[in-house]
mmCIF file of C-alpha atoms in Angstrom:
data_model
loop_
_atom_site.group_PDB
_atom_site.id
_atom_site.type_symbol
_atom_site.label_atom_id
_atom_site.label_comp_id
_atom_site.label_asym_id
_atom_site.label_seq_id
_atom_site.Cartn_x
_atom_site.Cartn_y
_atom_site.Cartn_z
ATOM 1 C CA MET A 1 0.000 0.000 0.000
ATOM 2 C CA PRO A 2 1.541 3.389 -0.970
ATOM 3 C CA LEU A 3 2.514 5.795 1.794
ATOM 4 C CA PRO A 4 0.374 8.915 2.346
ATOM 5 C CA ARG A 5 1.924 11.843 0.468
ATOM 6 C CA LEU A 6 1.926 14.070 3.561
ATOM 7 C CA ALA A 7 4.116 11.522 5.399
ATOM 8 C CA LEU A 8 6.743 11.278 2.683
ATOM 9 C CA PRO A 9 8.625 14.538 3.436
ATOM 10 C CA PHE A 10 8.978 13.558 7.103
ATOM 11 C CA ILE A 11 10.244 10.070 6.204
ATOM 12 C CA TYR A 12 12.703 11.584 3.755
ATOM 13 C CA ALA A 13 13.965 14.027 6.413
ATOM 14 C CA ALA A 14 14.381 11.191 8.935
ATOM 15 C CA VAL A 15 16.405 9.158 6.442
ATOM 16 C CA MET A 16 18.629 12.183 5.752
ATOM 17 C CA LEU A 17 19.298 12.487 9.484
ATOM 18 C CA LEU A 18 20.423 8.843 9.565
ATOM 19 C CA LEU A 19 23.085 9.349 6.892
ATOM 20 C CA PRO A 20 25.774 10.635 9.324
ATOM 21 C CA THR A 21 25.223 7.557 11.517
ATOM 22 C CA LEU A 22 25.538 5.243 8.527
ATOM 23 C CA TYR A 23 28.701 7.024 7.478
ATOM 24 C CA LEU A 24 30.260 6.616 10.943
ATOM 25 C CA LEU A 25 29.369 2.934 10.955
ATOM 26 C CA HIS A 26 31.062 2.577 7.614
ATOM 27 C CA ARG A 27 34.232 4.313 8.861
ATOM 28 C CA SER A 28 34.431 2.393 12.139
ATOM 29 C CA HIS A 29 33.338 -1.064 11.044
ATOM 30 C CA GLY A 30 34.195 -1.046 7.354
ATOM 31 C CA GLN A 31 30.619 -1.793 6.384
ATOM 32 C CA ASP A 32 29.611 -1.066 2.836
ATOM 33 C CA VAL A 33 26.755 1.391 2.755
ATOM 34 C CA GLY A 34 26.828 1.701 -1.044
ATOM 35 C CA ASP A 35 23.602 -0.264 -1.391
ATOM 36 C CA THR A 36 21.933 1.935 1.222
ATOM 37 C CA LEU A 37 22.968 5.103 -0.584
ATOM 38 C CA ASP A 38 21.748 3.676 -3.882
ATOM 39 C CA MET A 39 18.432 2.939 -2.238
ATOM 40 C CA LEU A 40 18.172 6.501 -0.964
ATOM 41 C CA GLY A 41 18.924 7.852 -4.425
ATOM 42 C CA SER A 42 16.199 5.717 -5.941
ATOM 43 C CA LEU A 43 13.772 6.818 -3.270
ATOM 44 C CA ARG A 44 14.601 10.489 -3.853
ATOM 45 C CA ASP A 45 14.067 10.160 -7.591
ATOM 46 C CA SER A 46 10.843 8.173 -7.328
ATOM 47 C CA SER A 47 7.575 9.689 -8.534
ATOM 48 C CA ALA A 48 6.360 10.025 -4.948
ATOM 49 C CA PHE A 49 9.222 12.306 -3.928
ATOM 50 C CA GLY A 50 9.664 13.840 -7.353
ATOM 51 C CA SER A 51 6.619 16.068 -6.896
ATOM 52 C CA LEU A 52 7.767 17.141 -3.418
ATOM 53 C CA ARG A 53 11.323 18.278 -4.045
ATOM 54 C CA HIS A 54 10.445 21.892 -3.186
ATOM 55 C CA PRO A 55 8.272 22.969 -0.201
ATOM 56 C CA SER A 56 6.196 25.259 -2.400
ATOM 57 C CA GLN A 57 4.948 22.205 -4.259
ATOM 58 C CA LEU A 58 3.188 20.956 -1.138
ATOM 59 C CA ALA A 59 0.304 23.239 -2.179
ATOM 60 C CA ASP A 60 -0.576 20.541 -4.716
ATOM 61 C CA LEU A 61 -1.815 18.401 -1.828
ATOM 62 C CA ALA A 62 -4.859 20.672 -1.461
ATOM 63 C CA GLY A 63 -6.619 18.776 -4.249
ATOM 64 C CA SER A 64 -8.132 20.802 -7.059
ATOM 65 C CA PRO A 65 -5.707 23.199 -8.789
ATOM 66 C CA MET A 66 -8.294 25.998 -8.562
ATOM 67 C CA HIS A 67 -8.614 27.674 -5.150
ATOM 68 C CA GLY A 68 -9.648 30.921 -3.487
ATOM 69 C CA LEU A 69 -10.210 33.978 -5.629
ATOM 70 C CA GLU A 70 -9.554 32.093 -8.853
ATOM 71 C CA ALA A 71 -12.379 29.662 -8.140
ATOM 72 C CA GLN A 72 -14.700 32.482 -7.073
ATOM 73 C CA HIS A 73 -13.945 34.396 -10.263
ATOM 74 C CA ALA A 74 -14.758 31.355 -12.389
ATOM 75 C CA SER A 75 -18.002 30.840 -10.490
ATOM 76 C CA VAL A 76 -19.104 34.461 -10.892
ATOM 77 C CA LYS A 77 -18.517 34.579 -14.646
ATOM 78 C CA GLY A 78 -19.582 31.037 -15.454
ATOM 79 C CA PRO A 79 -22.215 29.967 -18.007
ATOM 80 C CA VAL A 80 -25.967 30.475 -17.677
ATOM 81 C CA ILE A 81 -27.552 28.023 -15.243
ATOM 82 C CA MET A 82 -31.295 28.416 -15.834
ATOM 83 C CA PRO A 83 -33.306 26.591 -18.536
ATOM 84 C CA LYS A 84 -35.406 28.195 -21.237
ATOM 85 C CA LEU A 85 -38.664 29.847 -20.106
ATOM 86 C CA GLY A 86 -41.562 29.215 -22.484
ATOM 87 C CA ASN A 87 -44.349 31.051 -20.649
ATOM 88 C CA ALA A 88 -44.498 34.503 -22.286
ATOM 89 C CA THR A 89 -46.650 36.020 -19.518
ATOM 90 C CA VAL A 90 -44.279 34.959 -16.761
ATOM 91 C CA LYS A 91 -41.317 36.086 -18.869
ATOM 92 C CA ALA A 92 -42.790 39.600 -19.265
ATOM 93 C CA GLU A 93 -43.649 39.895 -15.555
ATOM 94 C CA LEU A 94 -40.166 38.732 -14.646
ATOM 95 C CA GLY A 95 -38.590 41.306 -16.937
ATOM 96 C CA ARG A 96 -40.537 44.216 -15.446
ATOM 97 C CA ALA A 97 -39.691 43.118 -11.905
ATOM 98 C CA ALA A 98 -36.016 42.585 -12.720
ATOM 99 C CA TRP A 99 -35.565 45.994 -14.320
ATOM 100 C CA LYS A 100 -37.327 47.616 -11.371
ATOM 101 C CA VAL A 101 -34.776 46.024 -9.039
ATOM 102 C CA LEU A 102 -31.806 46.945 -11.252
ATOM 103 C CA HIS A 103 -32.825 50.561 -11.828
ATOM 104 C CA THR A 104 -33.626 51.076 -8.138
ATOM 105 C CA MET A 105 -30.248 49.598 -7.272
ATOM 106 C CA GLY A 106 -28.541 51.979 -9.702
ATOM 107 C CA GLN A 107 -30.270 55.059 -8.307
ATOM 108 C CA ARG A 108 -29.440 54.089 -4.717
ATOM 109 C CA PHE A 109 -25.826 53.138 -5.427
ATOM 110 C CA PRO A 110 -23.199 55.198 -3.508
ATOM 111 C CA ASP A 111 -22.104 58.501 -5.071
ATOM 112 C CA LYS A 112 -18.480 57.632 -4.297
ATOM 113 C CA PRO A 113 -18.303 53.840 -4.118
ATOM 114 C CA THR A 114 -15.377 52.025 -2.562
ATOM 115 C CA THR A 115 -13.435 49.380 -4.464
ATOM 116 C CA ASP A 116 -15.338 46.690 -2.581
ATOM 117 C CA GLU A 117 -18.704 48.241 -3.492
ATOM 118 C CA LYS A 118 -17.705 48.465 -7.151
ATOM 119 C CA GLU A 119 -16.601 44.847 -7.220
ATOM 120 C CA ALA A 120 -19.783 43.747 -5.435
ATOM 121 C CA PHE A 121 -21.919 45.426 -8.108
ATOM 122 C CA LYS A 122 -19.938 43.807 -10.913
ATOM 123 C CA ALA A 123 -20.178 40.374 -9.290
ATOM 124 C CA PHE A 124 -23.923 40.817 -8.774
ATOM 125 C CA LEU A 125 -24.526 41.548 -12.462
ATOM 126 C CA TRP A 126 -22.472 38.572 -13.594
ATOM 127 C CA LEU A 127 -24.260 36.246 -11.170
ATOM 128 C CA PHE A 128 -27.579 37.801 -12.188
ATOM 129 C CA SER A 129 -26.809 36.802 -15.786
ATOM 130 C CA ARG A 130 -26.209 33.213 -14.643
ATOM 131 C CA LEU A 131 -29.205 32.822 -12.342
ATOM 132 C CA TYR A 132 -31.935 34.892 -14.009
ATOM 133 C CA PRO A 133 -34.902 32.461 -14.238
ATOM 134 C CA CYS A 134 -35.346 32.917 -18.007
ATOM 135 C CA GLY A 135 -32.449 31.025 -19.591
ATOM 136 C CA GLU A 136 -32.575 32.660 -23.039
ATOM 137 C CA CYS A 137 -32.962 36.112 -21.457
ATOM 138 C CA ALA A 138 -30.032 35.380 -19.153
ATOM 139 C CA GLN A 139 -27.884 34.317 -22.101
ATOM 140 C CA HIS A 140 -28.624 37.551 -23.952
ATOM 141 C CA PHE A 141 -27.819 39.635 -20.861
ATOM 142 C CA HIS A 142 -24.623 37.650 -20.336
ATOM 143 C CA GLU A 143 -23.527 38.412 -23.905
ATOM 144 C CA LEU A 144 -24.257 42.098 -23.337
ATOM 145 C CA LEU A 145 -22.092 42.072 -20.198
ATOM 146 C CA VAL A 146 -19.218 40.596 -22.184
ATOM 147 C CA GLN A 147 -19.625 43.288 -24.847
ATOM 148 C CA TYR A 148 -20.335 46.125 -22.404
ATOM 149 C CA PRO A 149 -18.652 45.394 -19.026
ATOM 150 C CA PRO A 150 -20.202 46.957 -15.899
ATOM 151 C CA GLN A 151 -19.356 50.619 -15.219
ATOM 152 C CA THR A 152 -19.120 51.518 -11.535
ATOM 153 C CA ALA A 153 -17.419 54.921 -11.122
ATOM 154 C CA SER A 154 -20.397 56.563 -9.352
ATOM 155 C CA LYS A 155 -24.146 56.418 -8.799
ATOM 156 C CA SER A 156 -24.879 58.371 -11.983
ATOM 157 C CA VAL A 157 -22.526 56.195 -14.040
ATOM 158 C CA VAL A 158 -24.140 52.993 -12.742
ATOM 159 C CA SER A 159 -27.628 54.367 -13.344
ATOM 160 C CA ILE A 160 -26.866 55.417 -16.940
ATOM 161 C CA TYR A 161 -25.072 52.128 -17.598
ATOM 162 C CA LEU A 162 -28.119 50.101 -16.497
ATOM 163 C CA CYS A 163 -30.407 52.315 -18.568
ATOM 164 C CA SER A 164 -28.193 51.742 -21.615
ATOM 165 C CA MET A 165 -28.276 47.977 -21.019
ATOM 166 C CA HIS A 166 -32.078 48.142 -20.727
ATOM 167 C CA ASN A 167 -32.220 49.950 -24.062
ATOM 168 C CA LYS A 168 -30.002 47.290 -25.640
ATOM 169 C CA VAL A 169 -32.485 44.633 -24.519
ATOM 170 C CA ASN A 170 -35.472 46.708 -25.687
ATOM 171 C CA GLU A 171 -33.800 47.265 -29.028
ATOM 172 C CA SER A 172 -33.456 43.513 -29.543
ATOM 173 C CA LEU A 173 -37.178 43.103 -28.688
ATOM 174 C CA ASP A 174 -38.319 45.998 -30.908
ATOM 175 C CA LYS A 175 -39.530 47.910 -27.850
ATOM 176 C CA PRO A 176 -39.370 51.711 -27.302
ATOM 177 C CA LEU A 177 -36.127 53.065 -25.885
ATOM 178 C CA PHE A 178 -35.841 54.987 -22.622
ATOM 179 C CA ASP A 179 -34.691 58.567 -22.231
ATOM 180 C CA CYS A 180 -31.977 57.879 -19.656
ATOM 181 C CA SER A 181 -32.049 61.505 -18.468
ATOM 182 C CA LYS A 182 -35.623 60.952 -17.211
ATOM 183 C CA LEU A 183 -35.086 57.545 -15.648
ATOM 184 C CA GLU A 184 -35.674 58.785 -12.094
ATOM 185 C CA GLY A 185 -39.239 59.724 -12.989
ATOM 186 C CA LEU A 186 -39.922 56.291 -14.478
ATOM 187 C CA TYR A 187 -38.597 54.229 -11.560
ATOM 188 C CA ASP A 188 -39.245 55.662 -8.101
ATOM 189 C CA CYS A 189 -36.322 54.638 -5.931
ATOM 190 C CA GLY A 190 -37.548 56.368 -2.776
ATOM 191 C CA CYS A 191 -34.526 58.659 -2.989
ATOM 192 C CA GLY A 192 -36.682 61.762 -2.369
ATOM 193 C CA ASP A 193 -37.678 60.386 1.031
ATOM 194 C CA ASP A 194 -34.003 59.920 1.890
ATOM 195 C CA LYS A 195 -33.262 63.535 0.975
ATOM 196 C CA HIS A 196 -36.167 64.809 3.078
ATOM 197 C CA GLU A 197 -35.003 62.694 6.020
ATOM 198 C CA ARG A 198 -31.445 64.016 5.752
ATOM 199 C CA GLU A 199 -32.703 67.591 5.660
ATOM 200 C CA SER A 200 -34.975 67.063 8.666
ATOM 201 C CA GLU A 201 -32.050 65.628 10.642
ATOM 202 C CA ALA A 202 -29.639 68.426 9.672
ATOM 203 C CA LYS A 203 -28.433 70.493 12.649
ATOM 204 C CA ASP A 204 -26.386 73.608 13.122
ATOM 205 C CA ALA A 205 -22.736 72.626 13.526
ATOM 206 C CA VAL A 206 -22.242 75.103 16.419
ATOM 207 C CA THR A 207 -25.500 75.121 18.402
ATOM 208 C CA GLY A 208 -26.802 71.666 17.495
ATOM 209 C CA ALA A 209 -30.230 73.166 16.829
ATOM 210 C CA PRO A 210 -32.272 71.786 13.884
ATOM 211 C CA LEU A 211 -31.856 73.818 10.716
ATOM 212 C CA VAL A 212 -34.919 75.496 9.248
ATOM 213 C CA HIS A 213 -35.269 75.273 5.475
ATOM 214 C CA GLY A 214 -37.126 78.174 3.895
#
């Protein structure tokens, strides 16, 4: 039965430590250790030790060659998962709901996003193109992402990017195109409520008294 690969480096190290003892025995008793040394050479050059000659190669013991960020990247940008959706009514309802979510997300995206927030948005869109319940719709969106990668510089950039992607889809379906400058009026993101709340909570920096807006 072959030895476990993790045990081989320790066995090899132990044998190396025995070499001085073997050498002393040879000097003091005249014993021939040539066969022993030949055996060690064969063991070192065997396929088992061949892949472990350098400590950095121990990473191969982890199993699959794809780990960490590399595996995550492949998962995010993988092929479409969902099957074709034949029900036209469900397909249309799904489309309206999906664009509502995407446009609301774009209008509520940070004005000055961090690197992490930018990467999260990109990953979401790629995963969205894999998992969208309409397989043929997902495939088309995936192809658009490849042709027009996500833009994430700011809230306005994200919002206009999503509007442009929506127009690309509408164009392929012979539907009217959106005026991206008026998108906020078409999809209420609740952003006006946020602005009113921020204004109502605003206080004078010196006195701490609520500010009055005239």
